């Protein structure tokens, strides 16, 4: 009796929208403060110095060992995003940076065209991956929110806002390009293309307000070089390339060029989009969203553990949409345990160092779920799915 009452109270607490939002923001603040106190905020130092290097006309992608270790790999436009945070003390900047990221993500979660109960389930399923990304001050938290918002805005035919999220996500990490998978669902395609092009041109050159045209153009060229070098380095990195092809390389010693990975992922996605008779069904469109979120991780060499926050939202949305079976429930548990929890202290260090990391096992559940999603998109009749009602 007492146990039943306890679990009922626990469920009602964690399944409350306000409490979920509070938990997300508390996570953002606590992780920022703890990591700052431990002097472990290197990523934030990289981010804030993008602004200072840009206004001082110094290469955004060089090594600066006196300022931080590692190098920047974000586009010149990121200098605009980080500017306000860079101008305040680091301890406060770290906190506000995490809050900023969470605000975008939590807004997107509760704007998804799903019932509120489903939105809450998605938020709860992904909470550990969100925390993992916040600990590293990862911009991937906000990027995930922008990718979700791209889908949401296009569902509502808000073409300017959709263009903004696509362009911003693209000019910072290129991930926004995946938003074009939703192009086939847009009714007024010409209007969207024009809106997108205008937005792209304006935002590409917006950083000029902090620098000048020649340095901005050079920075874009340097960014390209930086990304190519990073992609090459990641194929030999112990901690990076936790992707589909990273797993193949770890298991079989076969290196696959990232361009082939992108081609395969794009080809499968493109074939699924050919089923025009399914485009009217919300469940189909949402699974396309899930597919794109997973593809960003599966077919990308620049994948470290905090990047999985993007894929895990694809997993969570997939789970609330598809009909539940023992197999589906198993895949979710498999993903929570091996993908999400394997990077925490719940897994003994010897297991992580001996098996999880070198064999890239973190990505394995994502592969199975991506295959399930792809099969459904290719074969299923979505008029039979119970969830097709648009919630705006």
mmCIF file of C-alpha atoms in Angstrom, residues 47-177:
data_model
loop_
_atom_site.group_PDB
_atom_site.id
_atom_site.type_symbol
_atom_site.label_atom_id
_atom_site.label_comp_id
_atom_site.label_asym_id
_atom_site.label_seq_id
_atom_site.Cartn_x
_atom_site.Cartn_y
_atom_site.Cartn_z
ATOM 1 C CA UNK A 47 33.146 28.925 -27.787
ATOM 2 C CA UNK A 48 33.647 32.328 -26.191
ATOM 3 C CA UNK A 49 37.000 32.844 -27.886
ATOM 4 C CA UNK A 50 35.413 32.386 -31.302
ATOM 5 C CA UNK A 51 34.013 35.859 -30.683
ATOM 6 C CA UNK A 52 37.298 37.399 -29.529
ATOM 7 C CA UNK A 53 39.328 35.818 -32.312
ATOM 8 C CA UNK A 54 36.813 36.967 -34.879
ATOM 9 C CA UNK A 55 36.767 40.607 -33.777
ATOM 10 C CA UNK A 56 40.582 40.583 -33.572
ATOM 11 C CA UNK A 57 41.005 39.064 -37.060
ATOM 12 C CA UNK A 58 42.832 35.970 -35.797
ATOM 13 C CA UNK A 59 42.288 32.521 -37.298
ATOM 14 C CA UNK A 60 39.232 30.876 -35.738
ATOM 15 C CA UNK A 61 40.600 27.355 -36.234
ATOM 16 C CA UNK A 62 44.211 27.585 -35.084
ATOM 17 C CA UNK A 63 45.449 26.105 -31.827
ATOM 18 C CA UNK A 64 45.607 28.474 -28.846
ATOM 19 C CA UNK A 65 47.172 26.405 -26.040
ATOM 20 C CA UNK A 66 47.371 29.393 -23.680
ATOM 21 C CA UNK A 67 43.591 29.817 -23.911
ATOM 22 C CA UNK A 68 42.260 26.258 -24.248
ATOM 23 C CA UNK A 69 43.115 22.821 -25.589
ATOM 24 C CA UNK A 70 41.630 21.354 -28.782
ATOM 25 C CA UNK A 71 40.392 23.620 -31.585
ATOM 26 C CA UNK A 72 37.187 25.282 -32.750
ATOM 27 C CA UNK A 73 35.127 23.629 -35.491
ATOM 28 C CA UNK A 74 32.090 25.926 -35.572
ATOM 29 C CA UNK A 75 31.356 28.287 -38.428
ATOM 30 C CA UNK A 76 32.082 32.058 -38.339
ATOM 31 C CA UNK A 77 28.384 32.746 -37.709
ATOM 32 C CA UNK A 78 28.849 31.235 -34.254
ATOM 33 C CA UNK A 79 30.639 34.455 -33.258
ATOM 34 C CA UNK A 80 27.251 36.201 -33.395
ATOM 35 C CA UNK A 81 25.559 33.569 -31.218
ATOM 36 C CA UNK A 82 28.263 33.497 -28.538
ATOM 37 C CA UNK A 83 28.919 37.267 -28.442
ATOM 38 C CA UNK A 84 26.665 38.170 -25.502
ATOM 39 C CA UNK A 85 27.951 35.252 -23.424
ATOM 40 C CA UNK A 86 31.584 36.073 -24.174
ATOM 41 C CA UNK A 87 31.214 39.594 -22.784
ATOM 42 C CA UNK A 88 30.228 38.520 -19.258
ATOM 43 C CA UNK A 89 32.317 36.732 -16.587
ATOM 44 C CA UNK A 90 32.989 33.072 -17.338
ATOM 45 C CA UNK A 91 31.092 31.682 -14.348
ATOM 46 C CA UNK A 92 27.974 33.562 -15.379
ATOM 47 C CA UNK A 93 28.516 32.886 -19.066
ATOM 48 C CA UNK A 94 28.702 29.133 -18.436
ATOM 49 C CA UNK A 95 25.391 29.171 -16.576
ATOM 50 C CA UNK A 96 23.575 31.367 -19.086
ATOM 51 C CA UNK A 97 25.009 29.354 -21.987
ATOM 52 C CA UNK A 98 23.488 26.116 -20.658
ATOM 53 C CA UNK A 99 20.211 27.905 -19.872
ATOM 54 C CA UNK A 100 20.120 29.312 -23.411
ATOM 55 C CA UNK A 101 20.605 25.839 -24.895
ATOM 56 C CA UNK A 102 17.960 24.248 -22.674
ATOM 57 C CA UNK A 103 15.448 27.033 -23.354
ATOM 58 C CA UNK A 104 15.567 26.321 -27.101
ATOM 59 C CA UNK A 105 15.301 22.567 -26.593
ATOM 60 C CA UNK A 106 12.500 22.564 -24.028
ATOM 61 C CA UNK A 107 10.500 25.037 -26.132
ATOM 62 C CA UNK A 108 10.843 22.706 -29.119
ATOM 63 C CA UNK A 109 9.855 19.596 -27.147
ATOM 64 C CA UNK A 110 6.577 21.090 -26.005
ATOM 65 C CA UNK A 111 5.811 22.489 -29.459
ATOM 66 C CA UNK A 112 6.032 19.107 -31.176
ATOM 67 C CA UNK A 113 2.733 18.205 -32.914
ATOM 68 C CA UNK A 114 2.049 15.493 -30.344
ATOM 69 C CA UNK A 115 -0.171 15.063 -27.318
ATOM 70 C CA UNK A 116 1.312 16.596 -24.190
ATOM 71 C CA UNK A 117 1.709 13.175 -22.559
ATOM 72 C CA UNK A 118 3.854 12.096 -25.495
ATOM 73 C CA UNK A 119 5.920 15.283 -25.236
ATOM 74 C CA UNK A 120 6.561 14.541 -21.570
ATOM 75 C CA UNK A 121 7.585 10.949 -22.323
ATOM 76 C CA UNK A 122 10.064 12.215 -24.927
ATOM 77 C CA UNK A 123 11.548 14.697 -22.453
ATOM 78 C CA UNK A 124 11.930 12.020 -19.775
ATOM 79 C CA UNK A 125 13.449 9.419 -22.117
ATOM 80 C CA UNK A 126 16.087 11.907 -23.258
ATOM 81 C CA UNK A 127 16.947 13.471 -19.914
ATOM 82 C CA UNK A 128 20.198 11.580 -19.385
ATOM 83 C CA UNK A 129 21.499 12.377 -22.882
ATOM 84 C CA UNK A 130 20.599 16.026 -22.335
ATOM 85 C CA UNK A 131 22.537 16.006 -19.052
ATOM 86 C CA UNK A 132 25.525 14.390 -20.795
ATOM 87 C CA UNK A 133 25.559 17.160 -23.393
ATOM 88 C CA UNK A 134 25.107 19.904 -20.789
ATOM 89 C CA UNK A 135 28.080 18.666 -18.785
ATOM 90 C CA UNK A 136 30.224 19.469 -21.836
ATOM 91 C CA UNK A 137 28.443 22.804 -22.493
ATOM 92 C CA UNK A 138 27.461 21.320 -25.848
ATOM 93 C CA UNK A 139 25.726 23.483 -28.442
ATOM 94 C CA UNK A 140 24.199 20.210 -29.684
ATOM 95 C CA UNK A 141 21.428 20.770 -27.122
ATOM 96 C CA UNK A 142 20.300 23.904 -28.947
ATOM 97 C CA UNK A 143 21.017 22.326 -32.347
ATOM 98 C CA UNK A 144 18.618 19.491 -31.449
ATOM 99 C CA UNK A 145 16.008 22.075 -30.533
ATOM 100 C CA UNK A 146 16.524 23.888 -33.844
ATOM 101 C CA UNK A 147 16.183 20.674 -35.843
ATOM 102 C CA UNK A 148 12.918 19.918 -34.058
ATOM 103 C CA UNK A 149 11.758 23.499 -34.588
ATOM 104 C CA UNK A 150 12.504 23.274 -38.320
ATOM 105 C CA UNK A 151 10.043 20.394 -38.545
ATOM 106 C CA UNK A 152 7.525 22.171 -36.288
ATOM 107 C CA UNK A 153 7.669 25.456 -38.211
ATOM 108 C CA UNK A 154 7.253 23.705 -41.562
ATOM 109 C CA UNK A 155 4.270 21.774 -40.186
ATOM 110 C CA UNK A 156 2.742 25.149 -39.315
ATOM 111 C CA UNK A 157 3.822 26.651 -42.666
ATOM 112 C CA UNK A 158 5.994 29.233 -40.912
ATOM 113 C CA UNK A 159 8.548 29.332 -43.700
ATOM 114 C CA UNK A 160 10.647 32.258 -42.467
ATOM 115 C CA UNK A 161 11.142 30.735 -39.010
ATOM 116 C CA UNK A 162 11.946 27.353 -40.572
ATOM 117 C CA UNK A 163 14.497 29.033 -42.846
ATOM 118 C CA UNK A 164 16.077 30.707 -39.832
ATOM 119 C CA UNK A 165 16.537 27.464 -37.903
ATOM 120 C CA UNK A 166 17.902 25.627 -40.945
ATOM 121 C CA UNK A 167 20.389 28.384 -41.776
ATOM 122 C CA UNK A 168 21.584 28.949 -38.198
ATOM 123 C CA UNK A 169 22.084 25.218 -37.588
ATOM 124 C CA UNK A 170 23.890 24.924 -40.929
ATOM 125 C CA UNK A 171 26.168 27.928 -40.476
ATOM 126 C CA UNK A 172 27.296 26.645 -37.098
ATOM 127 C CA UNK A 173 27.592 22.848 -37.501
ATOM 128 C CA UNK A 174 26.167 21.985 -40.954
ATOM 129 C CA UNK A 175 23.539 19.783 -39.279
ATOM 130 C CA UNK A 176 20.771 22.115 -40.393
ATOM 131 C CA UNK A 177 21.100 20.805 -43.950
#
